Amino acid sequence: MTEAMKTEQQKRGIALTLGVIATFIVIVMLLFINKITTPRVLSNLELQVHGTIVFEPPRIFKDFVLLDHKGEEFTKARFQGKWSFVFFGFTHCPDICPTTMAALSSWYKTLSPEVQKQTQIIMVSVDPARDSVETLAQYVPYFNEDFIGLTGEFLPIKRFANQLNVAFTKVVQGDDYTVDHSGIIAMINPRGDYHAFIKPPLNPDNASLTYSSIRNSFPSD
């Protein structure tokens, strides 16, 4: 084999090697881009670690009739088409309620405008005797203008809470009273079913991660 033939063969070998390396780099880059652009879906165990318990299958609950803080009727139909986060609280609550509502507002503001349109935050009063429509109209928008407050007759509220496994009870304190209640946040899916709940206290970072995962894994109609 002549020196010229050896040189040409070496050139082809180098070109082939460079081509293989370039192809490998492109594949690695494509895999990396796919990884960072593909929405992350957490396992049920990972969701639990981040404070969210998902029901499989989601739980169906019965209809109810309450009033929102604008005096308009609120039934199960208003859960359709949106992800709803439902917190049971009351306006005279000294700690858990304002803290949770403030955390929900901070978290809600981190969502993109598109996701905000798909999301509604709802506080259901467990103290309807004191929390009238007018009272909620002052209280709920203080935390966020987009939030919804619900009140109504005691029994419909109690039945709705029971269906979401939320306990609350009146506690007499001298001439006054307070209400002990669960701090969980129920997540209702766009089909109107009880999909999951977030354990207290609300961690905005964890809520963002689990909410994104649940939305990405939810089957589209």
Coordinates of N, CA, C and O in Angstrom, one line a residue, residues 47-175:
L47 N -45.7 11.8 45.1 CA -46.8 12.7 45.5 C -47.0 12.8 47.0 O -47.1 13.9 47.5
Q48 N -47.1 11.6 47.6 CA -47.3 11.6 49.0 C -46.1 12.3 49.8 O -46.3 13.0 50.8
V49 N -44.9 12.0 49.3 CA -43.7 12.6 50.0 C -43.8 14.1 49.9 O -43.4 14.8 50.8
H50 N -44.4 14.7 48.8 CA -44.6 16.1 48.7 C -45.9 16.6 49.2 O -46.3 17.7 48.9
G51 N -46.6 15.8 50.0 CA -47.8 16.2 50.7 C -49.1 16.1 50.1 O -50.1 16.7 50.6
T52 N -49.2 15.4 48.9 CA -50.5 15.3 48.2 C -50.9 13.8 48.1 O -50.1 13.0 47.6
I53 N -52.1 13.5 48.5 CA -52.6 12.2 48.4 C -53.7 12.1 47.3 O -54.6 12.8 47.3
V54 N -53.4 11.2 46.3 CA -54.3 11.1 45.2 C -55.2 9.9 45.3 O -54.7 8.8 45.8
F55 N -56.4 10.0 45.0 CA -57.4 8.9 45.1 C -57.4 8.2 43.7 O -57.5 8.8 42.7
E56 N -57.4 6.9 43.7 CA -57.5 6.1 42.5 C -58.6 5.0 42.7 O -58.4 4.1 43.5
P57 N -59.7 5.2 42.0 CA -60.1 6.3 41.2 C -60.5 7.5 42.0 O -60.8 7.4 43.2
P58 N -60.7 8.7 41.3 CA -61.2 9.8 42.0 C -62.6 9.5 42.6 O -63.4 8.7 42.0
R59 N -63.0 10.2 43.7 CA -64.2 9.9 44.4 C -65.4 10.8 43.8 O -65.2 12.0 43.8
I60 N -66.5 10.2 43.5 CA -67.6 10.9 43.1 C -68.4 11.4 44.3 O -68.6 10.6 45.2
F61 N -68.9 12.6 44.3 CA -69.7 13.1 45.4 C -71.0 13.7 44.9 O -71.1 14.1 43.8
K62 N -71.9 13.8 45.8 CA -73.3 14.3 45.4 C -73.3 15.8 45.3 O -72.4 16.6 45.8
D63 N -74.3 16.3 44.6 CA -74.5 17.7 44.3 C -74.9 18.4 45.6 O -75.3 17.8 46.6
F64 N -74.7 19.7 45.6 CA -75.1 20.6 46.8 C -75.4 22.0 46.2 O -75.2 22.3 45.1
V65 N -76.0 22.8 47.1 CA -76.3 24.1 46.7 C -75.9 25.1 47.8 O -76.3 25.0 49.0
L66 N -74.9 26.0 47.5 CA -74.5 27.0 48.4 C -74.5 28.3 47.7 O -74.9 28.4 46.5
L67 N -74.1 29.4 48.4 CA -74.0 30.7 47.8 C -72.6 31.2 47.8 O -71.8 31.0 48.8
D68 N -72.1 31.8 46.7 CA -70.8 32.4 46.7 C -70.8 33.8 47.3 O -71.8 34.3 47.7
H69 N -69.6 34.4 47.4 CA -69.5 35.7 48.1 C -70.1 36.8 47.3 O -70.1 38.0 47.8
K70 N -70.6 36.5 46.1 CA -71.3 37.5 45.3 C -72.8 37.3 45.3 O -73.6 38.0 44.6
G71 N -73.2 36.3 46.1 CA -74.7 36.0 46.3 C -75.2 35.1 45.2 O -76.4 34.9 45.1
E72 N -74.3 34.5 44.4 CA -74.8 33.7 43.3 C -74.7 32.2 43.7 O -73.9 31.8 44.5
E73 N -75.6 31.4 43.1 CA -75.7 30.0 43.5 C -74.5 29.2 43.1 O -74.0 29.5 41.9
F74 N -74.0 28.4 43.9 CA -72.8 27.6 43.6 C -73.2 26.1 43.8 O -73.5 25.7 44.9
T75 N -73.2 25.3 42.7 CA -73.4 23.9 42.8 C -72.2 23.1 42.2 O -71.2 23.7 41.8
K76 N -72.4 21.8 42.2 CA -71.3 21.0 41.7 C -70.9 21.3 40.3 O -69.8 21.1 39.8
A77 N -71.9 21.8 39.5 CA -71.7 22.1 38.1 C -70.6 23.1 37.9 O -69.9 23.1 36.9
R78 N -70.3 24.0 38.9 CA -69.3 25.0 38.8 C -67.9 24.5 39.0 O -66.9 25.2 38.8
F79 N -67.8 23.2 39.3 CA -66.5 22.6 39.3 C -66.0 22.1 37.9 O -64.9 21.8 37.6
Q80 N -67.0 22.0 37.0 CA -66.7 21.5 35.6 C -65.8 22.4 34.9 O -65.9 23.6 34.8
G81 N -64.8 21.7 34.3 CA -63.9 22.5 33.4 C -62.7 23.1 34.0 O -61.8 23.7 33.4
K82 N -62.6 23.1 35.4 CA -61.5 23.7 36.1 C -61.0 22.8 37.2 O -61.7 21.9 37.7
W83 N -59.7 23.0 37.6 CA -59.2 22.3 38.8 C -59.6 23.3 39.9 O -59.3 24.5 39.9
S84 N -60.2 22.7 41.0 CA -60.6 23.5 42.1 C -59.9 23.0 43.4 O -59.8 21.8 43.7
F85 N -59.5 24.0 44.1 CA -58.8 23.7 45.4 C -59.7 24.3 46.5 O -60.0 25.5 46.6
V86 N -60.3 23.4 47.3 CA -61.3 23.7 48.3 C -60.8 23.7 49.7 O -60.3 22.6 50.2
F87 N -60.9 24.8 50.4 CA -60.4 24.9 51.8 C -61.6 25.2 52.7 O -62.4 26.1 52.4
F88 N -61.8 24.5 53.8 CA -62.8 24.8 54.7 C -62.3 25.6 55.9 O -61.4 25.2 56.6
G89 N -62.9 26.8 56.1 CA -62.4 27.7 57.1 C -63.5 28.7 57.5 O -64.7 28.5 57.2
F90 N -63.1 29.7 58.3 CA -64.1 30.7 58.7 C -63.4 32.0 59.0 O -62.2 32.1 59.3
T91 N -64.2 33.1 58.9 CA -63.6 34.5 59.0 C -63.1 34.8 60.4 O -62.2 35.7 60.5
H92 N -63.6 34.2 61.4 CA -63.2 34.5 62.8 C -62.0 33.7 63.2 O -61.5 33.8 64.3
C93 N -61.5 32.8 62.3 CA -60.4 31.9 62.6 C -59.1 32.8 62.8 O -58.8 33.6 62.0
P94 N -58.4 32.6 63.9 CA -57.3 33.4 64.3 C -55.9 33.1 63.6 O -55.0 33.9 63.6
D95 N -55.8 31.8 63.1 CA -54.5 31.4 62.7 C -54.4 30.6 61.4 O -53.9 31.1 60.4
I96 N -55.0 29.4 61.5 CA -54.9 28.5 60.3 C -55.5 29.1 59.0 O -54.9 29.0 58.0
C97 N -56.6 29.7 59.2 CA -57.3 30.1 58.0 C -56.6 31.3 57.3 O -56.4 31.2 56.1
P98 N -56.3 32.4 58.0 CA -55.6 33.4 57.3 C -54.2 33.0 56.8 O -53.8 33.4 55.7
T99 N -53.5 32.1 57.5 CA -52.2 31.6 57.0 C -52.4 30.8 55.8 O -51.6 31.0 54.8
T100 N -53.4 29.9 55.7 CA -53.6 29.1 54.6 C -54.0 29.9 53.4 O -53.6 29.7 52.2
M101 N -54.9 30.9 53.6 CA -55.4 31.7 52.5 C -54.3 32.6 51.9 O -54.2 32.7 50.7
A102 N -53.4 33.0 52.8 CA -52.3 33.8 52.3 C -51.3 33.0 51.5 O -50.8 33.4 50.5
A103 N -51.1 31.7 52.0 CA -50.2 30.8 51.3 C -50.8 30.4 49.9 O -50.1 30.3 48.9
L104 N -52.1 30.2 49.9 CA -52.8 29.9 48.6 C -52.7 31.0 47.6 O -52.5 30.8 46.4
S105 N -52.8 32.3 48.1 CA -52.7 33.4 47.3 C -51.3 33.6 46.7 O -51.1 33.8 45.5
S106 N -50.3 33.4 47.6 CA -48.9 33.4 47.1 C -48.6 32.4 46.1 O -47.9 32.6 45.0
W107 N -49.1 31.2 46.3 CA -48.9 30.1 45.4 C -49.6 30.3 44.0 O -49.1 30.2 43.0
Y108 N -50.9 30.8 44.1 CA -51.7 31.1 42.9 C -51.0 32.1 42.0 O -51.1 32.0 40.8
K109 N -50.4 33.1 42.6 CA -49.7 34.1 41.8 C -48.5 33.6 41.1 O -48.1 34.2 40.1
T110 N -48.0 32.5 41.5 CA -46.8 31.9 40.8 C -47.2 31.1 39.5 O -46.4 30.8 38.7
L111 N -48.5 30.8 39.4 CA -49.0 30.0 38.3 C -49.0 30.9 37.0 O -49.3 32.2 37.1
S112 N -48.8 30.3 35.9 CA -48.9 31.1 34.6 C -50.4 31.6 34.4 O -51.3 31.0 34.9
P113 N -50.6 32.7 33.6 CA -51.9 33.1 33.4 C -52.8 32.0 32.8 O -54.0 31.9 33.1
E114 N -52.2 31.2 32.0 CA -53.0 30.1 31.3 C -53.5 29.1 32.4 O -54.6 28.7 32.4
V115 N -52.6 28.7 33.3 CA -52.9 27.8 34.4 C -53.9 28.4 35.4 O -54.8 27.8 35.9
Q116 N -53.7 29.7 35.7 CA -54.7 30.4 36.5 C -56.1 30.3 36.0 O -57.1 30.2 36.8
K117 N -56.3 30.4 34.7 CA -57.6 30.4 34.1 C -58.2 29.0 34.3 O -59.4 28.8 34.2
Q118 N -57.4 28.0 34.5 CA -57.9 26.6 34.6 C -58.0 26.2 36.1 O -58.3 25.1 36.4
T119 N -57.8 27.2 37.0 CA -57.7 26.9 38.4 C -58.6 27.9 39.2 O -58.7 29.1 39.0
Q120 N -59.4 27.3 40.2 CA -60.1 28.2 41.1 C -59.9 27.8 42.5 O -59.8 26.6 42.9
I121 N -59.7 28.8 43.4 CA -59.5 28.6 44.8 C -60.8 29.0 45.6 O -61.3 30.0 45.4
I122 N -61.2 28.0 46.4 CA -62.5 28.2 47.1 C -62.4 28.0 48.6 O -61.8 27.0 49.0
M123 N -62.9 28.9 49.4 CA -63.0 28.8 50.8 C -64.5 28.6 51.2 O -65.3 29.4 50.9
V124 N -64.8 27.4 51.8 CA -66.1 27.1 52.3 C -66.2 27.4 53.8 O -65.4 26.9 54.6
S125 N -67.1 28.3 54.2 CA -67.2 28.6 55.6 C -67.8 27.5 56.4 O -68.8 26.9 56.0
V126 N -67.2 27.2 57.5 CA -67.7 26.2 58.5 C -68.4 26.9 59.6 O -68.8 26.3 60.6
D127 N -68.6 28.2 59.4 CA -69.3 29.0 60.4 C -70.3 29.9 59.7 O -70.3 31.1 59.8
P128 N -71.3 29.3 59.1 CA -72.3 30.0 58.3 C -73.2 31.0 59.1 O -73.7 32.0 58.6
A129 N -73.3 30.7 60.4 CA -74.1 31.6 61.3 C -73.5 33.0 61.3 O -74.2 34.0 61.5
R130 N -72.1 33.1 61.3 CA -71.5 34.4 61.3 C -71.0 34.9 59.9 O -70.8 36.1 59.7
D131 N -70.7 33.9 59.0 CA -70.2 34.2 57.7 C -71.2 34.3 56.7 O -71.6 33.4 56.0
S132 N -71.8 35.5 56.6 CA -72.8 35.8 55.6 C -72.1 36.0 54.3 O -70.9 36.1 54.2
V133 N -72.9 36.2 53.2 CA -72.4 36.5 51.9 C -71.6 37.8 52.0 O -70.5 37.9 51.4
E134 N -72.2 38.8 52.7 CA -71.5 40.1 52.8 C -70.2 40.0 53.6 O -69.2 40.7 53.2
T135 N -70.2 39.2 54.6 CA -68.9 39.0 55.4 C -67.8 38.4 54.5 O -66.7 38.8 54.5
L136 N -68.2 37.3 53.8 CA -67.2 36.7 52.9 C -66.8 37.6 51.8 O -65.6 37.5 51.3
A137 N -67.7 38.5 51.3 CA -67.3 39.4 50.3 C -66.3 40.4 50.7 O -65.5 41.0 49.9
Q138 N -66.2 40.6 52.0 CA -65.1 41.5 52.6 C -63.8 40.7 52.8 O -62.7 41.2 52.6
Y139 N -64.0 39.4 53.2 CA -62.9 38.6 53.7 C -62.1 38.0 52.6 O -60.9 38.1 52.5
V140 N -62.8 37.2 51.7 CA -62.1 36.4 50.7 C -61.3 37.3 49.7 O -60.1 37.0 49.4
P141 N -61.9 38.3 49.1 CA -61.1 39.1 48.1 C -59.9 39.8 48.7 O -59.0 40.2 48.0
Y142 N -59.9 40.0 50.0 CA -58.7 40.6 50.7 C -57.4 39.8 50.4 O -56.4 40.3 50.2
F143 N -57.6 38.4 50.3 CA -56.4 37.6 50.0 C -56.2 37.5 48.5 O -55.0 37.5 48.0
N144 N -57.2 37.4 47.7 CA -57.1 37.4 46.2 C -58.5 37.7 45.6 O -59.4 37.0 46.0
E145 N -58.5 38.6 44.6 CA -59.7 39.0 44.0 C -60.3 37.8 43.2 O -61.6 37.8 42.9
D146 N -59.5 36.8 42.8 CA -60.0 35.7 42.0 C -60.6 34.6 42.9 O -61.3 33.7 42.4
F147 N -60.4 34.6 44.2 CA -60.8 33.6 45.1 C -62.3 33.6 45.3 O -62.9 34.7 45.1
I148 N -62.9 32.5 45.6 CA -64.4 32.3 45.8 C -64.6 31.9 47.3 O -64.0 31.0 47.8
G149 N -65.6 32.6 47.9 CA -66.0 32.2 49.2 C -67.4 31.6 49.1 O -68.3 32.1 48.4
L150 N -67.7 30.6 49.9 CA -69.0 29.9 49.9 C -69.6 29.9 51.3 O -68.9 29.6 52.3
T151 N -70.9 30.1 51.4 CA -71.6 30.0 52.6 C -73.0 29.4 52.3 O -73.3 29.1 51.1
G152 N -73.8 29.3 53.3 CA -75.2 28.8 53.1 C -75.7 28.2 54.3 O -75.3 28.5 55.5
E153 N -76.7 27.3 54.2 CA -77.3 26.6 55.3 C -76.2 25.6 55.9 O -75.4 25.0 55.2
F154 N -76.3 25.4 57.2 CA -75.4 24.5 57.9 C -75.4 23.1 57.4 O -74.3 22.5 57.1
L155 N -76.5 22.5 57.2 CA -76.6 21.0 56.8 C -75.9 20.8 55.4 O -75.2 19.8 55.2
P156 N -76.2 21.6 54.4 CA -75.6 21.4 53.1 C -74.1 21.5 53.2 O -73.3 20.7 52.5
I157 N -73.6 22.4 54.0 CA -72.1 22.6 54.2 C -71.6 21.4 54.9 O -70.5 20.8 54.5
K158 N -72.3 20.9 55.9 CA -71.8 19.7 56.7 C -71.8 18.5 55.8 O -70.8 17.7 55.8
R159 N -72.8 18.3 55.0 CA -72.8 17.1 54.1 C -71.7 17.2 53.0 O -71.1 16.2 52.7
F160 N -71.5 18.4 52.5 CA -70.4 18.6 51.5 C -69.1 18.3 52.1 O -68.2 17.6 51.6
A161 N -68.8 18.8 53.3 CA -67.6 18.5 54.1 C -67.4 17.1 54.3 O -66.3 16.5 54.2
N162 N -68.5 16.4 54.7 CA -68.4 14.9 55.0 C -67.9 14.2 53.8 O -67.2 13.2 53.9
Q163 N -68.5 14.6 52.6 CA -68.1 13.9 51.4 C -66.7 14.0 51.0 O -66.1 13.2 50.3
L164 N -66.1 15.1 51.5 CA -64.6 15.4 51.2 C -63.8 15.0 52.4 O -62.6 15.3 52.4
N165 N -64.4 14.3 53.4 CA -63.7 13.8 54.6 C -63.1 14.9 55.4 O -62.0 14.8 55.9
V166 N -63.8 16.1 55.4 CA -63.3 17.2 56.2 C -64.2 17.3 57.4 O -65.4 17.5 57.4
A167 N -63.5 17.3 58.6 CA -64.2 17.3 59.9 C -64.2 18.7 60.4 O -63.2 19.4 60.3
F168 N -65.3 19.1 61.1 CA -65.3 20.4 61.8 C -66.3 20.3 62.9 O -67.3 19.6 62.8
T169 N -66.1 21.0 64.0 CA -67.0 21.0 65.1 C -66.9 22.3 65.9 O -65.9 23.0 66.0
K170 N -68.1 22.7 66.4 CA -68.2 24.0 67.2 C -67.7 23.8 68.6 O -68.0 22.8 69.2
V171 N -66.8 24.7 69.1 CA -66.3 24.6 70.4 C -66.6 25.9 71.2 O -66.2 27.0 70.8
V172 N -67.4 25.7 72.3 CA -67.9 26.8 73.1 C -66.7 27.3 73.9 O -65.9 26.6 74.5
Q173 N -66.5 28.7 73.9 CA -65.5 29.3 74.7 C -66.2 30.4 75.5 O -66.2 31.6 75.1
G174 N -66.7 30.1 76.7 CA -67.4 31.1 77.5 C -68.7 31.5 76.8 O -69.5 30.7 76.5
D175 N -68.8 32.8 76.6 CA -69.9 33.4 75.9 C -69.8 33.3 74.4 O -70.7 33.8 73.6

